[in-house]
mmCIF file of N, CA and C in Angstrom:
data_model
loop_
_atom_site.group_PDB
_atom_site.id
_atom_site.type_symbol
_atom_site.label_atom_id
_atom_site.label_comp_id
_atom_site.label_asym_id
_atom_site.label_seq_id
_atom_site.Cartn_x
_atom_site.Cartn_y
_atom_site.Cartn_z
ATOM 1 N N MET A 80 15.719 -17.371 29.025
ATOM 2 C CA MET A 80 15.953 -16.592 27.774
ATOM 3 C C MET A 80 16.582 -15.313 28.052
ATOM 4 N N GLY A 81 17.689 -15.086 27.499
ATOM 5 C CA GLY A 81 18.311 -13.768 27.813
ATOM 6 C C GLY A 81 18.031 -12.798 26.639
ATOM 7 N N ILE A 82 18.320 -11.535 27.002
ATOM 8 C CA ILE A 82 18.040 -10.427 26.006
ATOM 9 C C ILE A 82 19.437 -10.104 25.462
ATOM 10 N N TYR A 83 19.455 -10.164 24.069
ATOM 11 C CA TYR A 83 20.746 -9.920 23.426
ATOM 12 C C TYR A 83 20.742 -8.633 22.704
ATOM 13 N N SER A 84 21.905 -8.023 22.425
ATOM 14 C CA SER A 84 21.972 -6.811 21.729
ATOM 15 C C SER A 84 21.308 -6.872 20.334
ATOM 16 N N GLY A 85 21.428 -8.050 19.747
ATOM 17 C CA GLY A 85 20.776 -8.196 18.428
ATOM 18 C C GLY A 85 19.209 -7.921 18.450
ATOM 19 N N THR A 86 18.636 -8.300 19.635
ATOM 20 C CA THR A 86 17.223 -8.036 19.771
ATOM 21 C C THR A 86 16.843 -6.569 19.736
ATOM 22 N N PHE A 87 17.715 -5.747 20.425
ATOM 23 C CA PHE A 87 17.592 -4.344 20.503
ATOM 24 C C PHE A 87 17.814 -3.748 19.099
ATOM 25 N N ALA A 88 18.791 -4.338 18.324
ATOM 26 C CA ALA A 88 19.067 -3.777 16.980
ATOM 27 C C ALA A 88 17.822 -4.051 16.052
ATOM 28 N N LEU A 89 17.253 -5.276 16.302
ATOM 29 C CA LEU A 89 16.134 -5.676 15.385
ATOM 30 C C LEU A 89 14.877 -4.759 15.783
ATOM 31 N N ILE A 90 14.696 -4.514 16.993
ATOM 32 C CA ILE A 90 13.505 -3.607 17.363
ATOM 33 C C ILE A 90 13.815 -2.189 16.832
ATOM 34 N N GLY A 91 15.048 -1.707 16.960
ATOM 35 C CA GLY A 91 15.356 -0.384 16.540
ATOM 36 C C GLY A 91 15.265 -0.261 15.002
ATOM 37 N N ALA A 92 15.669 -1.250 14.265
ATOM 38 C CA ALA A 92 15.628 -1.266 12.824
ATOM 39 C C ALA A 92 14.064 -1.243 12.416
ATOM 40 N N ALA A 93 13.325 -2.086 13.129
ATOM 41 C CA ALA A 93 11.837 -2.204 12.800
ATOM 42 C C ALA A 93 11.277 -0.821 13.108
ATOM 43 N N SER A 94 11.605 -0.181 14.129
ATOM 44 C CA SER A 94 11.028 1.100 14.443
ATOM 45 C C SER A 94 11.342 2.133 13.419
ATOM 46 N N PHE A 95 12.687 2.228 12.926
ATOM 47 C CA PHE A 95 13.057 3.149 11.891
ATOM 48 C C PHE A 95 12.366 2.907 10.584
ATOM 49 N N LEU A 96 12.314 1.587 10.181
ATOM 50 C CA LEU A 96 11.629 1.276 8.983
ATOM 51 C C LEU A 96 10.108 1.559 9.044
ATOM 52 N N GLY A 97 9.510 1.196 10.143
ATOM 53 C CA GLY A 97 8.048 1.401 10.326
ATOM 54 C C GLY A 97 7.690 2.871 10.308
ATOM 55 N N GLY A 98 8.597 3.675 10.901
ATOM 56 C CA GLY A 98 8.316 5.079 10.882
ATOM 57 C C GLY A 98 8.433 5.793 9.591
ATOM 58 N N VAL A 99 9.328 5.213 8.765
ATOM 59 C CA VAL A 99 9.513 5.788 7.341
ATOM 60 C C VAL A 99 8.467 5.303 6.346
ATOM 61 N N VAL A 100 8.216 4.021 6.321
ATOM 62 C CA VAL A 100 7.307 3.480 5.282
ATOM 63 C C VAL A 100 5.866 3.277 5.757
ATOM 64 N N ARG A 101 5.715 3.353 7.005
ATOM 65 C CA ARG A 101 4.394 3.313 7.653
ATOM 66 C C ARG A 101 3.708 1.916 7.469
ATOM 67 N N MET A 102 4.496 0.861 7.316
ATOM 68 C CA MET A 102 3.833 -0.527 7.195
ATOM 69 C C MET A 102 3.890 -1.170 8.495
ATOM 70 N N THR A 103 2.850 -1.809 8.920
ATOM 71 C CA THR A 103 2.898 -2.474 10.176
ATOM 72 C C THR A 103 2.757 -4.007 10.090
ATOM 73 N N ILE A 104 1.670 -4.516 9.650
ATOM 74 C CA ILE A 104 1.362 -5.915 9.609
ATOM 75 C C ILE A 104 2.425 -6.666 8.743
ATOM 76 N N SER A 105 2.508 -6.279 7.535
ATOM 77 C CA SER A 105 3.374 -6.864 6.635
ATOM 78 C C SER A 105 4.860 -6.887 7.032
ATOM 79 N N LEU A 106 5.251 -5.698 7.613
ATOM 80 C CA LEU A 106 6.672 -5.665 8.135
ATOM 81 C C LEU A 106 6.885 -6.529 9.297
ATOM 82 N N THR A 107 5.819 -6.640 10.098
ATOM 83 C CA THR A 107 5.959 -7.636 11.213
ATOM 84 C C THR A 107 6.116 -9.024 10.763
ATOM 85 N N VAL A 108 5.381 -9.409 9.791
ATOM 86 C CA VAL A 108 5.443 -10.773 9.241
ATOM 87 C C VAL A 108 6.827 -10.916 8.632
ATOM 88 N N ILE A 109 7.305 -10.022 7.860
ATOM 89 C CA ILE A 109 8.635 -10.055 7.223
ATOM 90 C C ILE A 109 9.781 -10.194 8.272
ATOM 91 N N LEU A 110 9.680 -9.445 9.312
ATOM 92 C CA LEU A 110 10.692 -9.615 10.359
ATOM 93 C C LEU A 110 10.651 -10.932 11.134
ATOM 94 N N ILE A 111 9.391 -11.376 11.466
ATOM 95 C CA ILE A 111 9.302 -12.605 12.130
ATOM 96 C C ILE A 111 9.810 -13.706 11.280
ATOM 97 N N GLU A 112 9.490 -13.703 10.009
ATOM 98 C CA GLU A 112 9.924 -14.791 9.135
ATOM 99 C C GLU A 112 11.377 -14.730 8.884
ATOM 100 N N SER A 113 12.047 -13.646 8.864
ATOM 101 C CA SER A 113 13.527 -13.508 8.708
ATOM 102 C C SER A 113 14.263 -13.910 9.861
ATOM 103 N N THR A 114 13.713 -13.586 11.076
ATOM 104 C CA THR A 114 14.428 -14.099 12.374
ATOM 105 C C THR A 114 14.094 -15.481 12.781
ATOM 106 N N ASN A 115 12.846 -16.002 12.253
ATOM 107 C CA ASN A 115 12.418 -17.281 12.618
ATOM 108 C C ASN A 115 12.140 -17.386 14.119
ATOM 109 N N GLU A 116 11.731 -16.236 14.714
ATOM 110 C CA GLU A 116 11.425 -16.169 16.160
ATOM 111 C C GLU A 116 10.001 -15.564 16.327
ATOM 112 N N ILE A 117 9.070 -16.458 16.594
ATOM 113 C CA ILE A 117 7.688 -15.993 16.789
ATOM 114 C C ILE A 117 7.513 -15.195 18.123
ATOM 115 N N THR A 118 8.401 -15.302 19.035
ATOM 116 C CA THR A 118 8.257 -14.581 20.260
ATOM 117 C C THR A 118 8.526 -13.135 20.169
ATOM 118 N N TYR A 119 9.232 -12.764 19.032
ATOM 119 C CA TYR A 119 9.377 -11.298 18.745
ATOM 120 C C TYR A 119 8.240 -10.667 18.176
ATOM 121 N N GLY A 120 7.153 -11.375 17.925
ATOM 122 C CA GLY A 120 6.058 -10.859 17.146
ATOM 123 C C GLY A 120 5.329 -9.654 17.878
ATOM 124 N N LEU A 121 5.095 -9.844 19.145
ATOM 125 C CA LEU A 121 4.282 -8.792 19.874
ATOM 126 C C LEU A 121 5.211 -7.492 20.134
ATOM 127 N N PRO A 122 6.431 -7.715 20.545
ATOM 128 C CA PRO A 122 7.296 -6.440 20.619
ATOM 129 C C PRO A 122 7.504 -5.688 19.342
ATOM 130 N N ILE A 123 7.587 -6.465 18.234
ATOM 131 C CA ILE A 123 7.836 -5.791 16.864
ATOM 132 C C ILE A 123 6.591 -5.125 16.522
ATOM 133 N N MET A 124 5.362 -5.768 16.739
ATOM 134 C CA MET A 124 4.165 -5.112 16.362
ATOM 135 C C MET A 124 3.827 -3.919 17.170
ATOM 136 N N ILE A 125 4.112 -3.898 18.456
ATOM 137 C CA ILE A 125 3.921 -2.724 19.252
ATOM 138 C C ILE A 125 4.799 -1.593 18.804
ATOM 139 N N THR A 126 6.164 -1.954 18.503
ATOM 140 C CA THR A 126 7.092 -1.003 18.139
ATOM 141 C C THR A 126 6.664 -0.294 16.783
ATOM 142 N N LEU A 127 6.201 -1.089 15.901
ATOM 143 C CA LEU A 127 5.813 -0.657 14.489
ATOM 144 C C LEU A 127 4.511 0.255 14.631
ATOM 145 N N MET A 128 3.605 -0.132 15.505
ATOM 146 C CA MET A 128 2.409 0.772 15.608
ATOM 147 C C MET A 128 2.843 2.035 16.273
ATOM 148 N N VAL A 129 3.620 2.104 17.262
ATOM 149 C CA VAL A 129 4.127 3.375 17.918
ATOM 150 C C VAL A 129 4.839 4.215 16.890
ATOM 151 N N ALA A 130 5.703 3.542 16.128
ATOM 152 C CA ALA A 130 6.505 4.357 15.149
ATOM 153 C C ALA A 130 5.590 4.826 14.010
ATOM 154 N N LYS A 131 4.670 4.220 13.618
ATOM 155 C CA LYS A 131 3.599 4.600 12.617
ATOM 156 C C LYS A 131 2.829 5.812 13.183
ATOM 157 N N TRP A 132 2.223 5.704 14.323
ATOM 158 C CA TRP A 132 1.609 6.763 14.955
ATOM 159 C C TRP A 132 2.353 8.037 15.199
ATOM 160 N N THR A 133 3.660 7.858 15.547
ATOM 161 C CA THR A 133 4.521 8.938 15.729
ATOM 162 C C THR A 133 4.793 9.635 14.428
ATOM 163 N N GLY A 134 5.077 8.820 13.375
ATOM 164 C CA GLY A 134 5.413 9.360 12.090
ATOM 165 C C GLY A 134 4.115 10.095 11.480
ATOM 166 N N ASP A 135 2.961 9.520 11.708
ATOM 167 C CA ASP A 135 1.676 10.171 11.190
ATOM 168 C C ASP A 135 1.472 11.502 11.883
ATOM 169 N N PHE A 136 1.893 11.586 13.154
ATOM 170 C CA PHE A 136 1.702 12.833 13.876
ATOM 171 C C PHE A 136 2.512 13.917 13.282
ATOM 172 N N PHE A 137 3.713 13.675 12.845
ATOM 173 C CA PHE A 137 4.611 14.721 12.371
ATOM 174 C C PHE A 137 4.514 15.058 10.906
ATOM 175 N N ASN A 138 4.359 14.024 10.032
ATOM 176 C CA ASN A 138 4.400 14.302 8.616
ATOM 177 C C ASN A 138 3.774 13.092 7.883
ATOM 178 N N LYS A 139 3.734 13.246 6.540
ATOM 179 C CA LYS A 139 3.277 12.170 5.664
ATOM 180 C C LYS A 139 4.258 11.002 5.555
ATOM 181 N N GLY A 140 3.855 9.949 5.099
ATOM 182 C CA GLY A 140 4.872 8.821 4.799
ATOM 183 C C GLY A 140 5.695 9.075 3.541
ATOM 184 N N ILE A 141 6.776 8.361 3.397
ATOM 185 C CA ILE A 141 7.625 8.533 2.355
ATOM 186 C C ILE A 141 6.943 8.229 0.970
ATOM 187 N N TYR A 142 6.041 7.226 0.964
ATOM 188 C CA TYR A 142 5.305 6.852 -0.321
ATOM 189 C C TYR A 142 4.329 8.025 -0.618
ATOM 190 N N ASP A 143 3.604 8.611 0.319
ATOM 191 C CA ASP A 143 2.781 9.732 0.088
ATOM 192 C C ASP A 143 3.520 10.899 -0.406
ATOM 193 N N ALA A 144 4.710 11.127 0.195
ATOM 194 C CA ALA A 144 5.523 12.329 -0.318
ATOM 195 C C ALA A 144 6.019 12.190 -1.725
ATOM 196 N N HIS A 145 6.392 10.893 -2.219
ATOM 197 C CA HIS A 145 6.761 10.659 -3.461
ATOM 198 C C HIS A 145 5.727 10.778 -4.454
ATOM 199 N N ILE A 146 4.474 10.345 -4.098
ATOM 200 C CA ILE A 146 3.276 10.493 -4.967
ATOM 201 C C ILE A 146 3.021 11.928 -5.239
ATOM 202 N N GLN A 147 3.155 12.739 -4.181
ATOM 203 C CA GLN A 147 2.879 14.178 -4.374
ATOM 204 C C GLN A 147 3.940 14.833 -5.196
ATOM 205 N N LEU A 148 5.309 14.488 -4.952
ATOM 206 C CA LEU A 148 6.311 15.027 -5.709
ATOM 207 C C LEU A 148 6.259 14.648 -7.195
ATOM 208 N N ARG A 149 5.824 13.464 -7.582
ATOM 209 C CA ARG A 149 5.720 13.011 -8.906
ATOM 210 C C ARG A 149 4.491 13.473 -9.608
ATOM 211 N N GLY A 150 3.508 14.029 -8.839
ATOM 212 C CA GLY A 150 2.282 14.569 -9.424
ATOM 213 C C GLY A 150 1.349 13.410 -9.947
ATOM 214 N N VAL A 151 1.408 12.327 -9.200
ATOM 215 C CA VAL A 151 0.510 11.132 -9.689
ATOM 216 C C VAL A 151 -0.919 11.527 -9.178
ATOM 217 N N PRO A 152 -1.876 11.435 -10.154
ATOM 218 C CA PRO A 152 -3.257 11.705 -9.744
ATOM 219 C C PRO A 152 -3.725 10.531 -8.854
ATOM 220 N N LEU A 153 -4.093 10.822 -7.622
ATOM 221 C CA LEU A 153 -4.508 9.807 -6.684
ATOM 222 C C LEU A 153 -5.730 10.395 -5.886
ATOM 223 N N LEU A 154 -6.702 9.648 -5.734
ATOM 224 C CA LEU A 154 -7.890 9.989 -4.922
ATOM 225 C C LEU A 154 -7.573 9.802 -3.430
ATOM 226 N N GLU A 155 -7.783 10.942 -2.641
ATOM 227 C CA GLU A 155 -7.558 10.828 -1.275
ATOM 228 C C GLU A 155 -8.619 9.967 -0.584
ATOM 229 N N TRP A 156 -8.248 9.503 0.632
ATOM 230 C CA TRP A 156 -9.178 8.670 1.409
ATOM 231 C C TRP A 156 -10.371 9.446 1.842
ATOM 232 N N GLU A 157 -10.164 10.766 2.230
ATOM 233 C CA GLU A 157 -11.242 11.510 2.801
ATOM 234 C C GLU A 157 -11.642 12.614 1.704
ATOM 235 N N THR A 158 -12.880 12.800 1.587
ATOM 236 C CA THR A 158 -13.336 13.860 0.584
ATOM 237 C C THR A 158 -13.826 15.112 1.323
ATOM 238 N N ASP A 159 -13.934 16.225 0.552
ATOM 239 C CA ASP A 159 -14.411 17.466 1.126
ATOM 240 C C ASP A 159 -15.918 17.242 1.309
ATOM 241 N N SER A 160 -16.505 18.049 2.198
ATOM 242 C CA SER A 160 -17.882 17.881 2.584
ATOM 243 C C SER A 160 -18.720 18.321 1.394
ATOM 244 N N GLN A 161 -18.201 19.183 0.472
ATOM 245 C CA GLN A 161 -18.953 19.657 -0.719
ATOM 246 C C GLN A 161 -19.115 18.449 -1.676
ATOM 247 N N MET A 162 -18.037 17.677 -1.751
ATOM 248 C CA MET A 162 -18.009 16.527 -2.733
ATOM 249 C C MET A 162 -19.046 15.410 -2.432
ATOM 250 N N ASP A 163 -19.415 15.296 -1.148
ATOM 251 C CA ASP A 163 -20.415 14.244 -0.841
ATOM 252 C C ASP A 163 -21.775 14.614 -1.360
ATOM 253 N N LYS A 164 -22.039 15.851 -1.628
ATOM 254 C CA LYS A 164 -23.370 16.318 -2.106
ATOM 255 C C LYS A 164 -23.520 16.324 -3.573
ATOM 256 N N LEU A 165 -22.368 16.115 -4.325
ATOM 257 C CA LEU A 165 -22.486 16.137 -5.775
ATOM 258 C C LEU A 165 -23.027 14.832 -6.362
ATOM 259 N N THR A 166 -23.651 14.946 -7.411
ATOM 260 C CA THR A 166 -24.146 13.750 -8.197
ATOM 261 C C THR A 166 -23.403 13.768 -9.476
ATOM 262 N N ALA A 167 -23.480 12.727 -10.293
ATOM 263 C CA ALA A 167 -22.762 12.510 -11.529
ATOM 264 C C ALA A 167 -23.292 13.574 -12.579
ATOM 265 N N SER A 168 -24.533 14.000 -12.526
ATOM 266 C CA SER A 168 -25.094 14.960 -13.454
ATOM 267 C C SER A 168 -24.475 16.354 -13.173
ATOM 268 N N ASP A 169 -24.010 16.591 -11.968
ATOM 269 C CA ASP A 169 -23.384 17.922 -11.629
ATOM 270 C C ASP A 169 -22.060 18.157 -12.390
ATOM 271 N N ILE A 170 -21.359 17.087 -12.653
ATOM 272 C CA ILE A 170 -20.014 17.236 -13.241
ATOM 273 C C ILE A 170 -19.950 16.665 -14.678
ATOM 274 N N MET A 171 -21.034 16.163 -15.141
ATOM 275 C CA MET A 171 -20.988 15.573 -16.653
ATOM 276 C C MET A 171 -21.147 16.687 -17.603
ATOM 277 N N GLU A 172 -20.607 16.338 -18.791
ATOM 278 C CA GLU A 172 -20.770 17.211 -19.895
ATOM 279 C C GLU A 172 -22.135 17.119 -20.491
ATOM 280 N N PRO A 173 -22.889 18.112 -20.638
ATOM 281 C CA PRO A 173 -24.272 17.936 -21.180
ATOM 282 C C PRO A 173 -24.363 17.468 -22.618
ATOM 283 N N ASN A 174 -23.499 17.906 -23.444
ATOM 284 C CA ASN A 174 -23.504 17.487 -24.842
ATOM 285 C C ASN A 174 -22.461 16.414 -25.042
ATOM 286 N N LEU A 175 -22.838 15.202 -24.835
ATOM 287 C CA LEU A 175 -21.945 14.065 -24.829
ATOM 288 C C LEU A 175 -21.512 13.629 -26.295
ATOM 289 N N THR A 176 -20.312 13.441 -26.650
ATOM 290 C CA THR A 176 -19.911 12.901 -27.880
ATOM 291 C C THR A 176 -19.529 11.417 -27.710
ATOM 292 N N TYR A 177 -20.139 10.607 -28.558
ATOM 293 C CA TYR A 177 -19.956 9.156 -28.394
ATOM 294 C C TYR A 177 -19.544 8.547 -29.661
ATOM 295 N N VAL A 178 -19.005 7.336 -29.584
ATOM 296 C CA VAL A 178 -18.487 6.710 -30.806
ATOM 297 C C VAL A 178 -19.253 5.290 -30.815
ATOM 298 N N TYR A 179 -19.799 4.897 -32.013
ATOM 299 C CA TYR A 179 -20.422 3.670 -32.122
ATOM 300 C C TYR A 179 -19.369 2.681 -32.432
ATOM 301 N N PRO A 180 -19.660 1.385 -32.309
ATOM 302 C CA PRO A 180 -18.642 0.351 -32.492
ATOM 303 C C PRO A 180 -18.158 0.312 -33.945
ATOM 304 N N HIS A 181 -19.052 0.541 -34.882
ATOM 305 C CA HIS A 181 -18.629 0.518 -36.277
ATOM 306 C C HIS A 181 -18.657 1.908 -36.919
ATOM 307 N N THR A 182 -17.814 2.728 -36.471
ATOM 308 C CA THR A 182 -17.670 4.187 -36.887
ATOM 309 C C THR A 182 -16.584 4.218 -37.963
ATOM 310 N N ARG A 183 -16.889 5.002 -39.020
ATOM 311 C CA ARG A 183 -15.969 5.204 -40.055
ATOM 312 C C ARG A 183 -14.745 6.012 -39.605
ATOM 313 N N VAL A 184 -13.608 5.944 -40.215
ATOM 314 C CA VAL A 184 -12.437 6.620 -39.806
ATOM 315 C C VAL A 184 -12.550 8.139 -40.040
ATOM 316 N N GLN A 185 -13.298 8.575 -41.104
ATOM 317 C CA GLN A 185 -13.523 9.919 -41.332
ATOM 318 C C GLN A 185 -14.305 10.574 -40.144
ATOM 319 N N SER A 186 -15.345 9.852 -39.675
ATOM 320 C CA SER A 186 -16.067 10.361 -38.516
ATOM 321 C C SER A 186 -15.238 10.428 -37.197
ATOM 322 N N LEU A 187 -14.326 9.509 -37.058
ATOM 323 C CA LEU A 187 -13.431 9.510 -35.888
ATOM 324 C C LEU A 187 -12.471 10.670 -35.959
ATOM 325 N N VAL A 188 -12.000 10.884 -37.153
ATOM 326 C CA VAL A 188 -10.992 12.069 -37.255
ATOM 327 C C VAL A 188 -11.804 13.363 -37.017
ATOM 328 N N SER A 189 -12.964 13.473 -37.465
ATOM 329 C CA SER A 189 -13.774 14.656 -37.241
ATOM 330 C C SER A 189 -14.125 14.908 -35.762
ATOM 331 N N ILE A 190 -14.438 13.778 -35.095
ATOM 332 C CA ILE A 190 -14.705 13.929 -33.657
ATOM 333 C C ILE A 190 -13.451 14.397 -32.850
ATOM 334 N N LEU A 191 -12.317 13.809 -33.193
ATOM 335 C CA LEU A 191 -11.125 14.082 -32.528
ATOM 336 C C LEU A 191 -10.672 15.530 -32.743
ATOM 337 N N ARG A 192 -10.963 16.126 -33.876
ATOM 338 C CA ARG A 192 -10.586 17.445 -34.275
ATOM 339 C C ARG A 192 -11.537 18.488 -33.590
ATOM 340 N N THR A 193 -12.746 18.069 -33.407
ATOM 341 C CA THR A 193 -13.754 19.028 -32.891
ATOM 342 C C THR A 193 -14.001 19.075 -31.361
ATOM 343 N N THR A 194 -13.300 18.078 -30.692
ATOM 344 C CA THR A 194 -13.549 17.989 -29.253
ATOM 345 C C THR A 194 -12.242 18.276 -28.520
ATOM 346 N N VAL A 195 -12.375 18.711 -27.280
ATOM 347 C CA VAL A 195 -11.192 19.061 -26.556
ATOM 348 C C VAL A 195 -10.727 17.905 -25.446
ATOM 349 N N TYR A 196 -11.657 16.995 -25.314
ATOM 350 C CA TYR A 196 -11.336 15.902 -24.427
ATOM 351 C C TYR A 196 -11.039 14.651 -25.206
ATOM 352 N N HIS A 197 -10.475 13.643 -24.580
ATOM 353 C CA HIS A 197 -9.960 12.515 -25.338
ATOM 354 C C HIS A 197 -10.469 11.199 -24.735
ATOM 355 N N ALA A 198 -11.660 11.164 -24.284
ATOM 356 C CA ALA A 198 -12.226 9.958 -23.645
ATOM 357 C C ALA A 198 -13.712 9.781 -24.289
ATOM 358 N N PHE A 199 -13.965 8.758 -24.950
ATOM 359 C CA PHE A 199 -15.226 8.591 -25.629
ATOM 360 C C PHE A 199 -15.855 7.330 -25.267
ATOM 361 N N PRO A 200 -17.097 7.328 -24.701
ATOM 362 C CA PRO A 200 -17.762 6.060 -24.441
ATOM 363 C C PRO A 200 -18.209 5.343 -25.658
ATOM 364 N N VAL A 201 -17.986 4.078 -25.812
ATOM 365 C CA VAL A 201 -18.398 3.341 -26.923
ATOM 366 C C VAL A 201 -19.679 2.591 -26.643
#
């Protein structure tokens, strides 16, 4: 079995794409399926892992950057050490406003006008 320039192009493209989007397993499967060559599995996986680790060392992934740019509220994987000590009662509103299943419209309008938040447990 010889080594062809197309193999190097595939590994280089995988490295670039893996470093940008930080996908490893799924990208390996996609590339193996598209080339129909299972023997490329290990080199592609090693290349993608090195590209991901290198990209993670220097900056965030492209998806993380877009989430931050768009201002999408997203919980981080790691929390601050102070957050681990909080309980639900520490952040709850003490005077809870709630809505019964059969509430009159007048009561709903009154609740909406007198409260500043817009989420009500039923």
